[in-house]
Each structure stands twice: as C-alpha cells, then as structure tokens.
Coordinates of C-alpha atoms in Angstrom, one line a residue:
X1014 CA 73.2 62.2 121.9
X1015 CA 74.3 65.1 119.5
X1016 CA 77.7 64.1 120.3
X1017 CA 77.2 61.2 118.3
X1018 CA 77.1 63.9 115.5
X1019 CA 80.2 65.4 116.6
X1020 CA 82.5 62.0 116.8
X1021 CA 81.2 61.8 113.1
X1022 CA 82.6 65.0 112.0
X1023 CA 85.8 64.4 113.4
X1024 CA 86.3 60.8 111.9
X1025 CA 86.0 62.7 108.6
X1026 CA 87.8 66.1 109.4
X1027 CA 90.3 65.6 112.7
X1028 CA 91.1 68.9 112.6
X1029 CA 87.9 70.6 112.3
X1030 CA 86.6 73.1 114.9
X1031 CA 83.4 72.7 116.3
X1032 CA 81.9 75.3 118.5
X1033 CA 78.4 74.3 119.7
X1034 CA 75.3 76.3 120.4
X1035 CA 72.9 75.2 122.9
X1036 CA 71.2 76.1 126.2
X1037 CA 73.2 77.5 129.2
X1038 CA 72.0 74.6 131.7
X1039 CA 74.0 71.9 128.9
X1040 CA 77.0 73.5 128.4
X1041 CA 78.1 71.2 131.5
X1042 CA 77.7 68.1 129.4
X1043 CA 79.8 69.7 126.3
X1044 CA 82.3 70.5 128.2
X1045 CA 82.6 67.0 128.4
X1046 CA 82.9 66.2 124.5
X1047 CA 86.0 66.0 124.0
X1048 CA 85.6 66.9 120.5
X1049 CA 83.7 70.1 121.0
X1050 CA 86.1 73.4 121.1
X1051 CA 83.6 75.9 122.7
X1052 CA 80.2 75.9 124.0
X1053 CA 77.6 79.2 123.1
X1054 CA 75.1 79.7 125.0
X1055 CA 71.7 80.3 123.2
X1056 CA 70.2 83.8 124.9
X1057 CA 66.7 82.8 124.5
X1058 CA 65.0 80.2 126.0
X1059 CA 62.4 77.4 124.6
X1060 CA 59.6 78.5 122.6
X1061 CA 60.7 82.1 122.4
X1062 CA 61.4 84.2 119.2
X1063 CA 62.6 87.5 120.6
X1064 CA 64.3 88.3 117.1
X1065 CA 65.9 90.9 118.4
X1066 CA 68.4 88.9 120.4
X1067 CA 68.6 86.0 117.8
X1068 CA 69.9 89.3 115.8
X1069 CA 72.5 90.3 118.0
X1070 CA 74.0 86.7 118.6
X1071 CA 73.9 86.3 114.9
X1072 CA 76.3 89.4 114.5
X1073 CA 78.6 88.0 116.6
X1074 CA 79.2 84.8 115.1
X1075 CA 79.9 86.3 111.6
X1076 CA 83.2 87.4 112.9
X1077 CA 84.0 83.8 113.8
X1078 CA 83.4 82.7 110.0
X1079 CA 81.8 79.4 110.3
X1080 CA 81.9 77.4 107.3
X1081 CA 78.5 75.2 108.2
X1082 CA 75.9 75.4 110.6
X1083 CA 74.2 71.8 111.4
X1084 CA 70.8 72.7 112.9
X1085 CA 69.7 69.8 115.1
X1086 CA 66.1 70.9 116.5
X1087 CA 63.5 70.8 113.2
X1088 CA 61.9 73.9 114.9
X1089 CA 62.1 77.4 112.1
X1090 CA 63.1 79.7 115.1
X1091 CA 66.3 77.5 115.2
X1092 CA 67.5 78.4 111.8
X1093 CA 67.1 82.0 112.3
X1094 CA 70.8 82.6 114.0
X1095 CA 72.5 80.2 111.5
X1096 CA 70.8 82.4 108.7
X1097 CA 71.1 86.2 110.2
X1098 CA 75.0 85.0 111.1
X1099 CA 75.2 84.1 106.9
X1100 CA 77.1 81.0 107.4
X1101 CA 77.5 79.8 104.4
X1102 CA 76.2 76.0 104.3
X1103 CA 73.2 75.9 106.4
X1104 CA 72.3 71.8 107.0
X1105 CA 69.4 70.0 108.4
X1106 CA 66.1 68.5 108.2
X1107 CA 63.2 69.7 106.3
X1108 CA 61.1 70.8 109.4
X1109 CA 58.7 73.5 109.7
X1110 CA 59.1 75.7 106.2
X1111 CA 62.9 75.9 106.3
X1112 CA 63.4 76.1 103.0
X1113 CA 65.5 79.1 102.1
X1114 CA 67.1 79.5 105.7
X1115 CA 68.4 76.4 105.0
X1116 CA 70.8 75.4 101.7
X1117 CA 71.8 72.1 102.6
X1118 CA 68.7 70.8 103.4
X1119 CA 67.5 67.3 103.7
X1120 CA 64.1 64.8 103.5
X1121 CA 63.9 62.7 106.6
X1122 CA 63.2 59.1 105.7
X1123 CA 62.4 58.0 109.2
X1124 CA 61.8 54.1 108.5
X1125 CA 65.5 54.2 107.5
X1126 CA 66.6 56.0 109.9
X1127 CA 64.9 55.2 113.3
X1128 CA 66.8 56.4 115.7
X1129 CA 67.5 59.8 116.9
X1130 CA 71.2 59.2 116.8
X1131 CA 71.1 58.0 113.1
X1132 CA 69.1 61.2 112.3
X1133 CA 72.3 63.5 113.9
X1134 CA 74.9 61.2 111.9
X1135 CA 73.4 61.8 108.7
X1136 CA 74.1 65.2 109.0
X1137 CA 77.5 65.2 109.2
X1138 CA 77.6 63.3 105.6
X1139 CA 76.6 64.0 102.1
X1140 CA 72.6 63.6 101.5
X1141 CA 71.9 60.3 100.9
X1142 CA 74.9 58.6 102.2
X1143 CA 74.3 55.1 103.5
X1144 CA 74.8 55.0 107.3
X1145 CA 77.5 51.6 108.7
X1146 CA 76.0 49.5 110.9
X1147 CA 78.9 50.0 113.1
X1148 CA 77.6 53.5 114.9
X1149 CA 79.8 55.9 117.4
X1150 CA 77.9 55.8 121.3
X1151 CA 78.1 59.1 123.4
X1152 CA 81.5 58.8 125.5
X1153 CA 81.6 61.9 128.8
X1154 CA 85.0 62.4 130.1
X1155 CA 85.4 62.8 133.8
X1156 CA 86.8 65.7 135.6
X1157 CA 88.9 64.1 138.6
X1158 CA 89.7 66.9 140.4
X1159 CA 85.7 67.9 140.3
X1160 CA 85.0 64.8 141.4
X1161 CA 87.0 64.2 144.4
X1162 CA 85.9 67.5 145.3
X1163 CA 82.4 66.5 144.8
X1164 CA 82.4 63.6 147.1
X1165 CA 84.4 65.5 149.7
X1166 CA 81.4 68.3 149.3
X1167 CA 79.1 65.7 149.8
X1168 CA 80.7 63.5 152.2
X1169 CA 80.8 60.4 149.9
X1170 CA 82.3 57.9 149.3
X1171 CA 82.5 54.5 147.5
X1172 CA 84.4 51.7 147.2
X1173 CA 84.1 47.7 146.3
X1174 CA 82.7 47.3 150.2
X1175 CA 79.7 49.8 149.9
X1176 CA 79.0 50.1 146.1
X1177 CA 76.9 52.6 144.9
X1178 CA 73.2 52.4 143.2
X1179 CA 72.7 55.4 141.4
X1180 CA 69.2 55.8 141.2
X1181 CA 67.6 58.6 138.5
X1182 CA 63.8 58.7 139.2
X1183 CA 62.6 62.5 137.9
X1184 CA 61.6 62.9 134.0
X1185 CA 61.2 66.1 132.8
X1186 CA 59.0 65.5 129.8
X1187 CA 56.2 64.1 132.6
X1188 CA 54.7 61.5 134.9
X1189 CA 53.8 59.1 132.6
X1190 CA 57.9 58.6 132.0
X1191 CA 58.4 57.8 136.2
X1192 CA 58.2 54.7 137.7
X1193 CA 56.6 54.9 141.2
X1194 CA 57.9 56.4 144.1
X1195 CA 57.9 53.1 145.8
X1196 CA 58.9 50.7 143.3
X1197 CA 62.1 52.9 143.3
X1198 CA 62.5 52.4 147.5
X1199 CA 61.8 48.6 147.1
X1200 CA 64.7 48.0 144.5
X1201 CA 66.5 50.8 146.8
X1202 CA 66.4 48.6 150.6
X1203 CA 67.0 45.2 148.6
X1204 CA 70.3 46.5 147.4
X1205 CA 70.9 48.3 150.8
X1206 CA 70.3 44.6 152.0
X1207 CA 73.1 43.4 150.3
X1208 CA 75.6 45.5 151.1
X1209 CA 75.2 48.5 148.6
X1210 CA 74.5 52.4 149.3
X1211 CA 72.5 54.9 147.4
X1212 CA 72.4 57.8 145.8
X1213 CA 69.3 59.6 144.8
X1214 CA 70.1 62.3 142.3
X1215 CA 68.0 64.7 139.7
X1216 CA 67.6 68.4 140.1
X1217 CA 65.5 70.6 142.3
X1218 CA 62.6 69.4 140.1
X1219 CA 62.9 65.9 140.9
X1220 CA 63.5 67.0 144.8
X1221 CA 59.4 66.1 146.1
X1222 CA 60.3 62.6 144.5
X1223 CA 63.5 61.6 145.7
X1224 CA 62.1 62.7 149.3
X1225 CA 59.8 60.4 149.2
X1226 CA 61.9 57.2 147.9
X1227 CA 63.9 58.2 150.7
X1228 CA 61.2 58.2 153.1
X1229 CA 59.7 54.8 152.2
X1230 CA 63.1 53.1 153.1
X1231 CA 63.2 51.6 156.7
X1232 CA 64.4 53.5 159.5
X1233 CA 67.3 51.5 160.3
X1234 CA 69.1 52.1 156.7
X1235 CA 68.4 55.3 156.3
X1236 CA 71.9 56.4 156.5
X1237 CA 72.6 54.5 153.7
X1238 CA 70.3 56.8 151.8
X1239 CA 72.2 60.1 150.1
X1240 CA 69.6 61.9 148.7
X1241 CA 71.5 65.1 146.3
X1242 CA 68.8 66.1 144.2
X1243 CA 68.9 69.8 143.7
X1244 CA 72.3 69.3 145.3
X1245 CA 74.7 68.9 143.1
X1246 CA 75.0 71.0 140.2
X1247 CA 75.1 69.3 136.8
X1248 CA 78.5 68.8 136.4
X1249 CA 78.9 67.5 139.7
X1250 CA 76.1 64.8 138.9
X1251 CA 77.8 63.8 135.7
X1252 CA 81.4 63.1 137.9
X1253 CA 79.1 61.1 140.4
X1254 CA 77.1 59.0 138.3
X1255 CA 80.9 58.1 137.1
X1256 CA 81.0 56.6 140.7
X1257 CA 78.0 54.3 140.3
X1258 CA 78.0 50.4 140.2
X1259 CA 75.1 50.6 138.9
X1260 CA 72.2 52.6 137.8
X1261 CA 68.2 52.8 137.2
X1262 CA 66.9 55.3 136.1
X1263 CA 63.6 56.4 133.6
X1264 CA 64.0 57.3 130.5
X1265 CA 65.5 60.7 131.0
X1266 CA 68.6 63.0 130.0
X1267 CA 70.6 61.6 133.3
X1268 CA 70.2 58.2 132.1
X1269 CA 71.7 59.3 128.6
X1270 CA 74.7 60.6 131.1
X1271 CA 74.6 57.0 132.6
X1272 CA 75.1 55.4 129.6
X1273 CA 77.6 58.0 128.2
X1274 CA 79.8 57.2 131.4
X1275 CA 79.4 53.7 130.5
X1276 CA 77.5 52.5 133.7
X1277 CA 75.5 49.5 134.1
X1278 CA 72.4 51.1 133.6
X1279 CA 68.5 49.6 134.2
X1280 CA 65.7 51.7 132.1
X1281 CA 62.6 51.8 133.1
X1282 CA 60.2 52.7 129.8
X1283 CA 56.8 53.8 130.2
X1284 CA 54.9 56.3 127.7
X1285 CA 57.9 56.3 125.5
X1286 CA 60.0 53.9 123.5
X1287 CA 63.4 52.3 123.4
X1288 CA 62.8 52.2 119.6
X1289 CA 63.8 55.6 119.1
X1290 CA 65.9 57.1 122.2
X1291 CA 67.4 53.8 123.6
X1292 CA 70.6 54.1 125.9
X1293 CA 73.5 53.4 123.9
X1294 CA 76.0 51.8 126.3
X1295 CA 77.2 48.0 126.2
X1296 CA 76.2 47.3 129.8
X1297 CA 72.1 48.0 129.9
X1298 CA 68.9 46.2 129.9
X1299 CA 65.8 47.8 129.4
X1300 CA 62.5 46.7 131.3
X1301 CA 58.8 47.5 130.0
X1302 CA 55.4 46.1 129.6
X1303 CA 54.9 46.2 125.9
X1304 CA 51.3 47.2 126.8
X1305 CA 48.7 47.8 123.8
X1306 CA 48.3 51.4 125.1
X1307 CA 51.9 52.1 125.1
X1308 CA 54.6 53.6 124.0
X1309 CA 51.3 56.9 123.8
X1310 CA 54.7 59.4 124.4
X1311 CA 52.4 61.3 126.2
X1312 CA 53.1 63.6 129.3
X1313 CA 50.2 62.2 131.3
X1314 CA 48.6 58.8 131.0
X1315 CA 45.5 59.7 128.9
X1316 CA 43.9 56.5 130.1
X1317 CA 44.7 57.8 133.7
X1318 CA 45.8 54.2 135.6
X1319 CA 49.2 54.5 134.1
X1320 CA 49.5 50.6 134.0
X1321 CA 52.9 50.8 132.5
X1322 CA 54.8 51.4 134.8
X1323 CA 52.5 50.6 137.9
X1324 CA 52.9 47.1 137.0
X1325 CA 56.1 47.1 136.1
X1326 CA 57.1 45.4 139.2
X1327 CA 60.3 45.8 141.7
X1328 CA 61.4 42.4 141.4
X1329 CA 61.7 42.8 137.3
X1330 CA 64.2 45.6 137.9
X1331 CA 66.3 43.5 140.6
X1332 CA 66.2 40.7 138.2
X1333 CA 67.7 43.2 135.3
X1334 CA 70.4 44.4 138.2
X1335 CA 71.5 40.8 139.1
X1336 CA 72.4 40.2 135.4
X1337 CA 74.2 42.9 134.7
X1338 CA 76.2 43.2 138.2
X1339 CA 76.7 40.9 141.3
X1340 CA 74.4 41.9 143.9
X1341 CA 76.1 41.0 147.4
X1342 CA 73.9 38.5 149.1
X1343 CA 71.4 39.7 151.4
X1344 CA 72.6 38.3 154.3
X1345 CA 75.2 40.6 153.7
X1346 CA 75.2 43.3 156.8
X1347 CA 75.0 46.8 155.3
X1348 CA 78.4 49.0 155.7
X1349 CA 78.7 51.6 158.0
X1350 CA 76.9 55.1 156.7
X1351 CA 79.4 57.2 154.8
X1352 CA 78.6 60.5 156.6
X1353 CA 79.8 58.4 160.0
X1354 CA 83.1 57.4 158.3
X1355 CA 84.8 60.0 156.7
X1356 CA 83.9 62.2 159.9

C-alpha cells in the first residue's frame, strides 16, 4: 500500500529518485514498483533497537544525500536511521515522542483521513493539503521470464479450459483473520466442479493450513489441487497470483498482491475491517457478518467462538465469485490434472 505514496511523489516530481527502506522479506514486492529506484534492506528486525546497527546504516546513507526521509511506521525506533543519516527534511506522523527526530512533522486527523492509504498520500504533500477524491491503487508489474519459469518449476499451467482459483487462506496477524479450513475446501471442489483448478498458496507458515484444505477435497479431484505454500518464494507467488481467474483470500498482505495484480479478488473479513485496509482493485467484493462483536482487530477471538467467520458460510463466497467471474457449470467435467499434462 506504501506504493500508493510513491505514485504520489512521482505525479509531483517525475524525476525524483526514490530509494526505499524496508524489511529484506519485501524487497520482492518493491522490486515490482516501478517507481522505486532501489530497495534497502533494514538490518534489524521488528521490535529491535540494536542502536548500534541503526548507527552504521545511518552512516551509509549520508553519502547518498537524501533530500527527505518519509517515515511510514509511527514507531520512534523508526526515525532513528532517518535522523543519525541527517537527512535533511524528516516527514511523518506525530507517533510515539518524535518530535525533534522529526522536522516535518504532522497531526493525524484520522476521521479525515480513514484509510491507511490516505494517511501515506498525505505525506507526499504539504501539511494540510486537501486529498482528491480521485486516489492512485497499488499497480505490481510482472516479471514474464520469472513467471514462465515458475510454472515450468511448478509444473503449472493455466489457460481459459482449466482456470485457476487462487486461494490465500494464512493471516499472519492471527486466527481470528482466517476463515475455516473447510469453508476454504467447500468453495475449493465447487469450483473444481465446474471446470476450474487450484492453487493453494501462502508461505511455510500457512503450510499446516493449506494441507488441510487440500485434504478435505474429495479423492477423485485431488489432482486438481496444487498446494505451493512454502513453495514458492515471494516473488514467485506475486508472478502466479498474476495467473489467477480469480482469488479469495483473508484479509492478508497476499490479498493486497491480489488486488495490486488486478485480480478478481473475494475477501473474507473477520476481526478486522474493510473500513481501514480494504483491497483497492476495481474487480472485488468483500464478504463479512457485520457482527456486534466485530471488527475487535484482535489476534484471537476474545469471545472464543469466532462467529465471524464460522458463519460466514461457503455458499456467500461462491455467490461473491459468480458475480465477479463466470463460474463454468457444474456439470462441467473437470480438466485433466496439470502435472499429467505437461509430462
């Protein structure tokens, strides 16, 4: 979503440089922004201070003589680098006792700006500037030759005779973001029913889960069933997903990718809110209860029974599907497995 931020500072400077600093596991994803020059990897991880190597980085990026550091995360430890590096404007949110480390700083009025992607914008204007309505959406470029190489890796393929249901069912922020294991495999053999394949994907994390959607489909379609989570690296995933028909997913950073690859993309929302972090392509629908107990944007139901998405029910997703894609009739026999014929 930060690129968001990035497409804004190009509309107003074409030919500005913009190097970004972020964890090593995204640089993947800004490498394809086509607005972002060069990716840095941050040295320390979450949560850390280790001043030390904030220090060192910081040394290094005074030879590159940045004329503005935008500091996304409201966090203090990440103002430190931006401040030790003495760039000279220093923008961002007010956040935890910035003030000092930060020159250009700003006083979040969230009722005007609700959404996470508003709140990146701003930053790339004058404080105060009124925001248009008209907003830029995330937009990933593909890598072809990664791709084809990804699909050979995997032994995939896809085509308008067996299209592809991406399904994203890991969230890293918790359980009370992931629809259930086997509302995912019912929505999984009704579009194996009509004629479609899928592809399971997440990382190593989300490995225990896609196992057992896999597991709950009937014998006689598994080998319509790809499960690649923990497979593919990131990169790879992002090329894939470009594959997709379609997509459901939770609310997570790979449906983000979804909807920055402009698939039609089905969100399931639990414990959080569309309100704030919705998917910003043209093609998505977004399914939730509206329960009195949620959006809680908690990692665990606190009420424990997780009602949210337990009764968010197979058939509303399938519903959301058919609207935004043909589903092939059921009747429809499924194609031949993929594995069976590219061999």
């Amino acid at each position: 979503m930060a690129q968001t931020l990035f497409m804004s500072l190009k509309a107003q400077h074409p030919d500005c440089v913009i190097d970004v600093l972020a964890p090593e596991w995204s640089r993947p994803i800004l490498q394809r922004m086509p607005e972002v020059h060069k990716s840095i990897a941050m040295p320390v991880g979450h949560g850390q201070l280790k001043l030390s190597a904030r220090w060192h980085l910081a040394r290094k990026l005074r030879y590159e003589h940045y004329d503005q550091a935008i500091v996304l995360p409201n966090s203090l430890k990440s103002v430190l680098v931006p401040a030790m590096a003495k760039i000279p404007q220093r923008t961002g949110w007010v956040g935890e006792c910035r003030y000092g480390l930060l020159n250009d700083i700003r006083k979040l009025d969230k009722s005007a700006l609700p959404l996470m992607i508003q709140r990146f914008i701003a930053l790339a204007y004058p404080a105060n500037t009124p925001l248009s309505g008209d907003l830029p959406a995330p937009a990933l470029h593909v890598d072809k030759v990664s791709l084809q190489k990804a699909l050979a890796r995997y032994e995939l393929m896809a085509d308008e005779s067996s299209p592809v249901l991406a399904l994203c069912p890991g969230a890293e922020f918790g359980p009370a973001k992931r629809w259930p294991e086997q509302h995912y495999s019912a929505v999984a053999t009704h579009m194996i029913q009509a004629g479609w394949q899928v592809w399971l994907l997440g990382s190593a994390k989300d490995q225990e889960v896609t196992a057992k959607i896999a597991s709950q489909i009937p014998e006689q379609w598994q080998n319509q069933v790809q499960n690649l989570a923990g497979r593919t690296s990131l990169a790879e995933a992002i090329d894939l997903l470009s594959m997709a028909s379609a997509v459901v997913s939770n609310d997570s950073g790979l449906m983000h990718i979804a909807a920055a690859l402009e698939r039609p993309l089905v969100v399931v929302y639990g414990s959080t809110s569309p309100d704030f972090t919705p998917p910003l392509n043209q093609q998505q629908a977004v399914v939730r209860l509206g329960l009195e107990c949620s959006p809680c944007f908690k990692r665990e139901c606190p009420l424990g029974h997780l009602k949210c998405l337990h009764q968010l029910t197979p058939p509303t997703v399938i519903e959301a599907l058919q609207r935004l894609v043909p589903v092939v009739s059921e009747n429809k026999k499924p194609a031949k497995s993929v594995a069976s014929s590219c061999g």
